[in-house]
Short mmCIF file of C-alpha atoms and ligand atoms in Angstrom, two decimals:
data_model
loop_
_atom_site.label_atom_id
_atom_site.label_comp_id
_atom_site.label_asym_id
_atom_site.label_seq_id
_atom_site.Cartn_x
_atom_site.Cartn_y
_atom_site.Cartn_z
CA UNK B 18 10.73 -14.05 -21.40
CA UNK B 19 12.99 -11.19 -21.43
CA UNK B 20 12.29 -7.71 -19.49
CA UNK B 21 14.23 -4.96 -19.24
CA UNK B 22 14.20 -3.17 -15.76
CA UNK B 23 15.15 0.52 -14.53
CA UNK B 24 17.02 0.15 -11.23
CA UNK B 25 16.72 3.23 -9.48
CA UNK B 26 18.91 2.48 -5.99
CA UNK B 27 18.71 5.66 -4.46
CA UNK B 28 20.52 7.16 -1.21
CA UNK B 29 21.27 5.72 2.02
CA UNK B 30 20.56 1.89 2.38
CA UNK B 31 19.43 2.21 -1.49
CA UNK B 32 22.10 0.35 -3.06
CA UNK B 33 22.58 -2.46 -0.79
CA UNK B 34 19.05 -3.48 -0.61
CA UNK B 35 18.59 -3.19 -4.73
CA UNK B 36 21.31 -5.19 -5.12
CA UNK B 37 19.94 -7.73 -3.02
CA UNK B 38 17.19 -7.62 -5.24
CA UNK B 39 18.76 -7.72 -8.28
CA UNK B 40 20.78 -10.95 -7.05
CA UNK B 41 17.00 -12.73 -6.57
CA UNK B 42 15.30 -11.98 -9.48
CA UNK B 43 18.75 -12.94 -11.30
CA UNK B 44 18.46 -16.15 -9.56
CA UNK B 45 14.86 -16.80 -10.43
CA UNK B 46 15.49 -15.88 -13.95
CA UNK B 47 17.96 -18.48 -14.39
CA UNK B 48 15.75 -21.10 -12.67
CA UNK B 49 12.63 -20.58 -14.90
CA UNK B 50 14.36 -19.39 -18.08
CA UNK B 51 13.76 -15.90 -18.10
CA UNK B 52 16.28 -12.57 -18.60
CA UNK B 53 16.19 -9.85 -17.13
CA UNK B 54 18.01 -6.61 -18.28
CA UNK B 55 19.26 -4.15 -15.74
CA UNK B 56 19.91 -0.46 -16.50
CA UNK B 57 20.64 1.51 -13.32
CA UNK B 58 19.55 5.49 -13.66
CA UNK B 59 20.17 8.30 -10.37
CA UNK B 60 17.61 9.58 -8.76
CA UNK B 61 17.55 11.42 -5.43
CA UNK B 62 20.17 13.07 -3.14
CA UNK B 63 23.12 11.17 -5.50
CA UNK B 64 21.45 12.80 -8.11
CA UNK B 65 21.85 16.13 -6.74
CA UNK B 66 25.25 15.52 -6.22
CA UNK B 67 26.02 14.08 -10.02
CA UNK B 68 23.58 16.20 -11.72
CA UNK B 69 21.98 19.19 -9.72
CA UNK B 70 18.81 18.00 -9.56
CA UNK B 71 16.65 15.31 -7.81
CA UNK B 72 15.08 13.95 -10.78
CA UNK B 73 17.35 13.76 -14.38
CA UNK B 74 15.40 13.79 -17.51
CA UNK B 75 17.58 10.84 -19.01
CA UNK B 76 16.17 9.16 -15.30
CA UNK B 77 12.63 9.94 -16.24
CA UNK B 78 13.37 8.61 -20.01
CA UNK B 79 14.94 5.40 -19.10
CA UNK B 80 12.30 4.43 -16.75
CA UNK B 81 9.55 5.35 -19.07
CA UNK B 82 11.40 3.04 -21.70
CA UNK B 83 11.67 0.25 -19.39
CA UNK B 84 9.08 -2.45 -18.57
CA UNK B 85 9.30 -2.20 -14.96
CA UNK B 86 11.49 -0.17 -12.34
CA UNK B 87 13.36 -1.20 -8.83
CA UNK B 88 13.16 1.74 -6.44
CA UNK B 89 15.59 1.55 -3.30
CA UNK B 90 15.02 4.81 -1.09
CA UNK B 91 16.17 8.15 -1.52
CA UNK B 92 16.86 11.12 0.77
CA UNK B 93 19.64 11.61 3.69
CA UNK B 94 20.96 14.63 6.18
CA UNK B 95 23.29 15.96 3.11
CA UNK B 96 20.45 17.13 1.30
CA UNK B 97 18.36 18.34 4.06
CA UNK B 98 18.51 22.10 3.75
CA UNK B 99 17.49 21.74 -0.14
CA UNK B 100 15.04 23.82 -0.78
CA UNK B 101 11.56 22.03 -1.35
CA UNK B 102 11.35 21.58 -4.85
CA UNK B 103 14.89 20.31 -5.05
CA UNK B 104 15.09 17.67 -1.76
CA UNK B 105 15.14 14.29 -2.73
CA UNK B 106 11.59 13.29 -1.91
CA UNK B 107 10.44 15.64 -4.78
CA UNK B 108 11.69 13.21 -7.01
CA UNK B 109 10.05 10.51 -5.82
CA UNK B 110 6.27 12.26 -6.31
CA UNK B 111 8.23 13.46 -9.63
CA UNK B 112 8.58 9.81 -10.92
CA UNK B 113 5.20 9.15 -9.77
CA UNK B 114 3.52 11.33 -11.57
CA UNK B 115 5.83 11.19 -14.73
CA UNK B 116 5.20 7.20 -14.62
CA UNK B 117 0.96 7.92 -13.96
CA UNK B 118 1.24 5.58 -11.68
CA UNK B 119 -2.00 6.73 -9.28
CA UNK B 120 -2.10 3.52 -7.25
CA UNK B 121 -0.05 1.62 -4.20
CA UNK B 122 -0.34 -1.42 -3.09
CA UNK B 123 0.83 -2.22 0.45
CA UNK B 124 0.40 -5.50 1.72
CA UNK B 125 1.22 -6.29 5.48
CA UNK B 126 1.08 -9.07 7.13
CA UNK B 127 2.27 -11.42 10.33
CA UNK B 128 4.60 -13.67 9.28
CA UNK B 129 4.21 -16.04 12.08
CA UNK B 130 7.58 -16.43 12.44
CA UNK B 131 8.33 -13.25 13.39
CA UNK B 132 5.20 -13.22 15.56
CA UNK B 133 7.24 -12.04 18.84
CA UNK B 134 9.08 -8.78 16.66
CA UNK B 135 5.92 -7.45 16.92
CA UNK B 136 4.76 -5.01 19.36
CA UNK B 137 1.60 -5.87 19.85
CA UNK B 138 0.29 -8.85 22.44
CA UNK B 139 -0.74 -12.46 21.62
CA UNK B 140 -3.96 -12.17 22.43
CA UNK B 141 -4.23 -9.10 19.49
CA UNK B 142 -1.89 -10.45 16.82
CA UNK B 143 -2.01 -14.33 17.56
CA UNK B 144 -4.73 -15.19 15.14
CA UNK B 145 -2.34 -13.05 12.88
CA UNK B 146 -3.49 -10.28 10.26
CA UNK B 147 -2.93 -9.73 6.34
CA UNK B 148 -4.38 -6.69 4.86
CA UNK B 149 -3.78 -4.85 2.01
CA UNK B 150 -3.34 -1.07 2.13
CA UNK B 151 -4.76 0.46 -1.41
CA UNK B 152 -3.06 4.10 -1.45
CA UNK B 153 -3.94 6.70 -3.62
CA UNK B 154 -0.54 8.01 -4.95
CA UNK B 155 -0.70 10.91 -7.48
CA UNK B 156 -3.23 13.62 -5.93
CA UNK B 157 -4.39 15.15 -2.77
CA UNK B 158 -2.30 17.11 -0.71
CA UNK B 159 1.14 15.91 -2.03
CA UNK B 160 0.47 17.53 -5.17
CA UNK B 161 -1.90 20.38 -4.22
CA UNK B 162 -1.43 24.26 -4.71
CA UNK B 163 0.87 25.17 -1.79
CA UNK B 164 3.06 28.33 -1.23
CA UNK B 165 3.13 30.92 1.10
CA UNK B 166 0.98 33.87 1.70
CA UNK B 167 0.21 36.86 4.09
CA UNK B 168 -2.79 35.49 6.67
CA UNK B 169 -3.94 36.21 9.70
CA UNK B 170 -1.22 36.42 11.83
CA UNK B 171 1.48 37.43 9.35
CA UNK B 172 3.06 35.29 6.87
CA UNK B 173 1.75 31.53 6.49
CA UNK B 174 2.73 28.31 4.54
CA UNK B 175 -0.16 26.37 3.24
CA UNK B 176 -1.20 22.74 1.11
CA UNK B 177 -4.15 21.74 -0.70
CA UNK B 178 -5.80 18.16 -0.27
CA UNK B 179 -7.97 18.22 -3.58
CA UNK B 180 -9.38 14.99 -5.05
CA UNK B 181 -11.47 14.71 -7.91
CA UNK B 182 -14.50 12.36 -8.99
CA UNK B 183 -12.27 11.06 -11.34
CA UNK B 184 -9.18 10.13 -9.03
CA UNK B 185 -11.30 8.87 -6.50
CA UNK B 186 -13.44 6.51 -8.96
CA UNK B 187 -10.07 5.32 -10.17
CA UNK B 188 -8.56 4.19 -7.05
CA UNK B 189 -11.59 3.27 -5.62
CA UNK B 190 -12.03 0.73 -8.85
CA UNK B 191 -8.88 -0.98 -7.95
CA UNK B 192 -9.44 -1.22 -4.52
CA UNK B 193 -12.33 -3.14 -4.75
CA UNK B 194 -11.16 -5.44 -7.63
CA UNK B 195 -8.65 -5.76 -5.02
CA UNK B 196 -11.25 -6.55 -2.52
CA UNK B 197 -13.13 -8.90 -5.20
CA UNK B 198 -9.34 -10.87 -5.64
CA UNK B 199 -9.37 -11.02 -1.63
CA UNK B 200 -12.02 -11.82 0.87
CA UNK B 201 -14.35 -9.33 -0.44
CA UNK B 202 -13.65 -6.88 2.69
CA UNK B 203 -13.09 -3.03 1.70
CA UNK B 204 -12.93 -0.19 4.28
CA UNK B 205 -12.53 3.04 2.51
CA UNK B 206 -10.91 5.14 5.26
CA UNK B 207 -11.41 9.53 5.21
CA UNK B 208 -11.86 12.30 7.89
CA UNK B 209 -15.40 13.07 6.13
CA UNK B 210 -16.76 14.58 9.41
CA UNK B 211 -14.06 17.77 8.73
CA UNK B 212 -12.90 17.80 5.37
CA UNK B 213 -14.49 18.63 2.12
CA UNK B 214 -12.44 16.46 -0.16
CA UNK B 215 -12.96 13.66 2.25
CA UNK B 216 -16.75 14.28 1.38
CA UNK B 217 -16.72 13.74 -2.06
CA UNK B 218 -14.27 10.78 -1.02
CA UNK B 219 -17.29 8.86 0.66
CA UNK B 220 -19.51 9.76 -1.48
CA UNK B 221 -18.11 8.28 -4.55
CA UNK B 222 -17.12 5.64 -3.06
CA UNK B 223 -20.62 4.73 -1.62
CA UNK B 224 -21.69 5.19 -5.69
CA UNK B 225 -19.19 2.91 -6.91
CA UNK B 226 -19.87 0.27 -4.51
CA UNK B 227 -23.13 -0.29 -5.79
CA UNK B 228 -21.18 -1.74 -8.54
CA UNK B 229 -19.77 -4.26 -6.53
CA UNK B 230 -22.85 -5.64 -4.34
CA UNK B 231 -20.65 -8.78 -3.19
CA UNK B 232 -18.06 -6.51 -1.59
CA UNK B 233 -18.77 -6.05 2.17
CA UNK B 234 -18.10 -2.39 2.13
CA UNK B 235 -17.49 0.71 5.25
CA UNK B 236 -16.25 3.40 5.75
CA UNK B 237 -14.13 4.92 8.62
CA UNK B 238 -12.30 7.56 10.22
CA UNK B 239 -9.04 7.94 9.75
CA UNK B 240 -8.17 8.62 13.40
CA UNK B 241 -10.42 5.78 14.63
CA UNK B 242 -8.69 3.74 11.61
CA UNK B 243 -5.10 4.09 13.51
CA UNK B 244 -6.63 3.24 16.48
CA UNK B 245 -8.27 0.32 15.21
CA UNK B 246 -5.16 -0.93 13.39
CA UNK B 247 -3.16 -1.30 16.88
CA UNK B 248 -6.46 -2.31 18.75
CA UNK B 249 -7.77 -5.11 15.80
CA UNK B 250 -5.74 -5.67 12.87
CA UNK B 251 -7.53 -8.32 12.15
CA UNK B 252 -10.92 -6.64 11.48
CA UNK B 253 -9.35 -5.08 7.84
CA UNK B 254 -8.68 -7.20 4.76
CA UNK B 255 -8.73 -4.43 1.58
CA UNK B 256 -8.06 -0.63 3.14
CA UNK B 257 -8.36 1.87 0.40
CA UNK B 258 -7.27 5.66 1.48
CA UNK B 259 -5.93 9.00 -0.04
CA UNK B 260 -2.16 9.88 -0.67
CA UNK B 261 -1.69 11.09 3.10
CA UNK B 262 -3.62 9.04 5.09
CA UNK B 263 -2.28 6.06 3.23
CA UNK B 264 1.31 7.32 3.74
CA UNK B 265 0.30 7.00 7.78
CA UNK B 266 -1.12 4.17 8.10
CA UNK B 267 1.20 2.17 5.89
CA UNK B 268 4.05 2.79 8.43
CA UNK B 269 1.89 2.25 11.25
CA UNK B 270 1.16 -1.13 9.66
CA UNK B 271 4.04 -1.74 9.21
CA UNK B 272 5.42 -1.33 12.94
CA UNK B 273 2.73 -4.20 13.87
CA UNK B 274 3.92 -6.53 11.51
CA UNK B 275 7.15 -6.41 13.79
CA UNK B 276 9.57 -4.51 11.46
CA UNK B 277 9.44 -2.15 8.28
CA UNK B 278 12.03 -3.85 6.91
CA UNK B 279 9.30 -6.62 5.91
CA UNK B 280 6.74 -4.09 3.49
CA UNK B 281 6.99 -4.19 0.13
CA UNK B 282 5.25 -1.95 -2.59
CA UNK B 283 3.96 -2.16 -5.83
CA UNK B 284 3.12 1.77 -7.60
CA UNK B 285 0.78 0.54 -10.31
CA UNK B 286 -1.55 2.93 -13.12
CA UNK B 287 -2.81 2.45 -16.59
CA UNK B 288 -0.18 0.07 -18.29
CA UNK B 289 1.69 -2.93 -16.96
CA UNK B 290 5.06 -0.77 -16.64
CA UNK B 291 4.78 -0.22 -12.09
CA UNK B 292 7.64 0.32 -9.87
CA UNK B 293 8.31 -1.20 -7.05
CA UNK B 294 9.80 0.04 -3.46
CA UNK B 295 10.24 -1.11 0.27
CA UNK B 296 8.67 1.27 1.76
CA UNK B 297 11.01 2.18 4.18
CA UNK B 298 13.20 5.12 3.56
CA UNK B 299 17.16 5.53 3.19
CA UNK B 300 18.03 4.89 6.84
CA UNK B 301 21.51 6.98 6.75
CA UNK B 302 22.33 5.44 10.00
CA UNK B 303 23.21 2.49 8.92
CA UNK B 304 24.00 3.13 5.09
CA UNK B 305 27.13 1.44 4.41
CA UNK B 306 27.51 -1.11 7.17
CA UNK B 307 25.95 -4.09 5.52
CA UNK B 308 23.07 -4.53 8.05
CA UNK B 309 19.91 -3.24 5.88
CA UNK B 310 16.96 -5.71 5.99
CA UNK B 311 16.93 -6.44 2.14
CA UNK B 312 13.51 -8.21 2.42
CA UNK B 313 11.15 -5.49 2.01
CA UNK B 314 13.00 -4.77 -1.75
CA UNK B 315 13.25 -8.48 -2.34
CA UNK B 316 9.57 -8.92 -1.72
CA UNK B 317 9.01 -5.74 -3.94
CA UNK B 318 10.74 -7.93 -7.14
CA UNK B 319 8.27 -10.65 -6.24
CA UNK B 320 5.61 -7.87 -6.90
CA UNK B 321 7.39 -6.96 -10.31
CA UNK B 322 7.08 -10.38 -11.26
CA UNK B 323 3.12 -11.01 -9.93
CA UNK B 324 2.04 -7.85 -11.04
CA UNK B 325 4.07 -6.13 -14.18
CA UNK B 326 5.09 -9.37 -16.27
CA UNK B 327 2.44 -12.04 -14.63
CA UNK B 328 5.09 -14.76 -13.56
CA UNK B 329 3.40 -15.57 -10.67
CA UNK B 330 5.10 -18.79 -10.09
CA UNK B 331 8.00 -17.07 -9.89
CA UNK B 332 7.00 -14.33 -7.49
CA UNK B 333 5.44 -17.81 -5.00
CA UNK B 334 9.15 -18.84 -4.93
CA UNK B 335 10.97 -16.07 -3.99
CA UNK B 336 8.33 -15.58 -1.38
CA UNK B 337 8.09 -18.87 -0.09
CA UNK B 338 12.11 -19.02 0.05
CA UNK B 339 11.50 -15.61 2.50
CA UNK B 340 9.26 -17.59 4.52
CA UNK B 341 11.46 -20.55 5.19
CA UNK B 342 14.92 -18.24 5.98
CA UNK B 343 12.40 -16.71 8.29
CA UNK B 344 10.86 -20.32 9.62
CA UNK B 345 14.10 -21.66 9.63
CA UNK B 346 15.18 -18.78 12.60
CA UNK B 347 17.15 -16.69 10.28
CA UNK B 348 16.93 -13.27 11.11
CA UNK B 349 18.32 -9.13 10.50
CA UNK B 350 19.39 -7.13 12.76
CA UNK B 351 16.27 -4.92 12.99
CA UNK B 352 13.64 -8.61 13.22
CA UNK B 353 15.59 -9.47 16.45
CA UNK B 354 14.19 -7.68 18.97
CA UNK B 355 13.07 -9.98 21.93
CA UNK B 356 12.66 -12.50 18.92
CA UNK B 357 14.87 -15.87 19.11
CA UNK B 358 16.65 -16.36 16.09
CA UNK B 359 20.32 -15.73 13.84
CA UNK B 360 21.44 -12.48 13.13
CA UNK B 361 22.36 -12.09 9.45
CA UNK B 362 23.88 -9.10 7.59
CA UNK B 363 22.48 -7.83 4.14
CA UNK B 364 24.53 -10.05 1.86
CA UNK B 365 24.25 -12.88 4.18
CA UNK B 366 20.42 -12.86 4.12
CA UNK B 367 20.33 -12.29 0.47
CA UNK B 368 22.43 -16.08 -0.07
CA UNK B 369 20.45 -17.41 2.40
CA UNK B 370 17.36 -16.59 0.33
CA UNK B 371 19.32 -17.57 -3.00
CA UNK B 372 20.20 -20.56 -1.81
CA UNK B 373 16.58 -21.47 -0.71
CA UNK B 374 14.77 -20.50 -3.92
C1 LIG M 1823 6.67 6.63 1.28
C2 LIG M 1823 7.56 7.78 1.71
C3 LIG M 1823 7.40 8.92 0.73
C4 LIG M 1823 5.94 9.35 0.75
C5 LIG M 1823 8.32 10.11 0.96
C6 LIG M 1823 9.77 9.71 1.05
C7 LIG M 1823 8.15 11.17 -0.08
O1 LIG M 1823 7.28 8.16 3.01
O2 LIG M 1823 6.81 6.16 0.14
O3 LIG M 1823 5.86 6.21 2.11
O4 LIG M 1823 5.54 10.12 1.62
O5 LIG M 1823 5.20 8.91 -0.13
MG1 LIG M 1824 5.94 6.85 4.02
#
């Protein structure tokens, strides 16, 4: 099969970890036949710098022409004082919306290996965890009304969370087809005790599962949700949660799986088309130095594969070949820690994973 793919590398650690990427999925392609078609577009703070803004048209046209899209990170110091509109986060909720692409997926899991990166003690983590964070991605407060007004005690800056009955069913459908794919565990996770919008959350959600009388469903709070996460990990499978909250808890996830170099992403909505991130960000302190953890992007071509173009076999192999560098002690700088193991730089863990697959 033939697919053409957006690469969209970003700022910071952006390129290195794309092309890391790009050098697996052009090694799987050759082993199973395929071709894959790169076309790289700017987006982000070297966007700024090349074309004033965060967010090119021609970016937003080339990605909308291609089948699937590689995200890298974007963002840095340089482009810090931008006003808000014109940072390089904007363009990231930009491309979002632009691609419709209303859900994220964010697995996390223990690799066993890497058991002793994380922080958490044996006797929480040693039976392991592997949940799936369902995040709502194109609503709530990220895309609110916001601005600034006169209030009470002089001039204020303000945000919306709004969520309608029709966002809510829509994520909430995935998440428990998720569920239904899974062990049949959801836990839709609000602040419904304060917050209107949470409210109407719940409430469809309770409606919809009635739909889906095999999934075990709950609900929680999101504060006793990040509490649980560190206390019992193991008590989620599916998590679905709004644009915010999801934000949160994916990175606090992500810490207990022992690095954030590990998560990858899948942005999914209506059509097959998705992109795909780590979701780390641009880490500008070590852009440039070869010592990125390109995992979290490799693992987020293996999503391409699984979920935009259904190769499935393909997307097993490039993450088994993750799990034996990791088995076989090979290690980046950030997954050493107390953990034994081989320090590797970027490119060096990238060939070790070619040569594996
Ligand atoms: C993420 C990031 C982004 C978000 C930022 C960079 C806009 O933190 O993908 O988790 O908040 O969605
Ligand atoms: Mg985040």
């Amino acid at each position: 099969m033939e697919y053409n793919i957006a690469l969209l590398k970003g700022d910071g650690i952006g390129p290195e970890i794309v092309d890391s990427a790009v050098a697996i999925l052009e090694k799987t392609a050759d082993k199973f036949g395929h071709k894959f078609n790169f076309t790289p577009y700017l987006i982000g703070g070297c966007a700024i710098d090349a074309a004033g803004v965060p967010l090119p048209q021609e970016t937003v046209d080339g990605c909308l022409a291609s089948d699937s899209v590689l995200l890298g990170a974007v963002g840095g110091p340089k482009w810090d004082d931008q006003p808000g509109d014109k940072r390089p986060e904007k363009a990231l909720l930009g491309i979002r919306s632009a691609l419709g692409l209303y859900t994220n997926l964010r697995p996390a899991k223990l690799y066993p290996a890497l058991r002793a990166a994380s922080p958490l003690k044996d006797e929480i983590v040693g039976k392991g965890f592997d949940l799936m964070i369902v995040r709502e991605l194109t609503g709530g407060i990220y895309f609110g009304d916001r601005g600034y007004r006169e209030g009470r005690y002089g001039q204020e800056a303000y945000d919306t969370e709004a969520y309608s009955v029709t966002e809510i069913e829509r994520i909430g459908r995935v998440a428990f087809e998720t569920a239904m794919k899974r062990s049949k565990c959801l836990c839709s996770i609000d602040k419904a005790n304060v917050l209107e919008s949470s409210r109407l959350w719940r409430k469809t959600m309770h409606a919809l599962s009635e739909e889906y009388p095999e999934v075990q469903y709950t609900d929680m709070f999101v504060d006793n949700a990040a509490m649980q996460l560190v206390r019992d990990p193991q008590q989620f499978d599916v998590i679905v949660t709004s644009n915010m909250f999801g934000d949160i808890l994916s990175d606090e996830a992500s810490q207990i799986t022992g690095s954030i170099g590990m998560l990858a992403s899948a942005s999914l909505g209506a059509s097959t088309r998705g992109m795909y991130e780590p979701i780390h960000g641009s880490a500008p302190d070590i852009a440039g130095q070869n010592k990125a953890n390109p995992i979290a992007t490799i693992l987020s071509g293996a999503m391409m594969l699984r979920y935009s173009f259904g190769l499935s076999e393909e997307a097993d192999c490039i993450e088994s070949a993750v799990d034996k560098v990791l088995n076989a002690g090979w290690r980046t700088a950030d997954l050493m820690g107390s953990a034994e193991g081989i320090s590797l730089t970027c490119t060096e863990m990238t060939e070790k994973i070619s040569e594996v697959l």
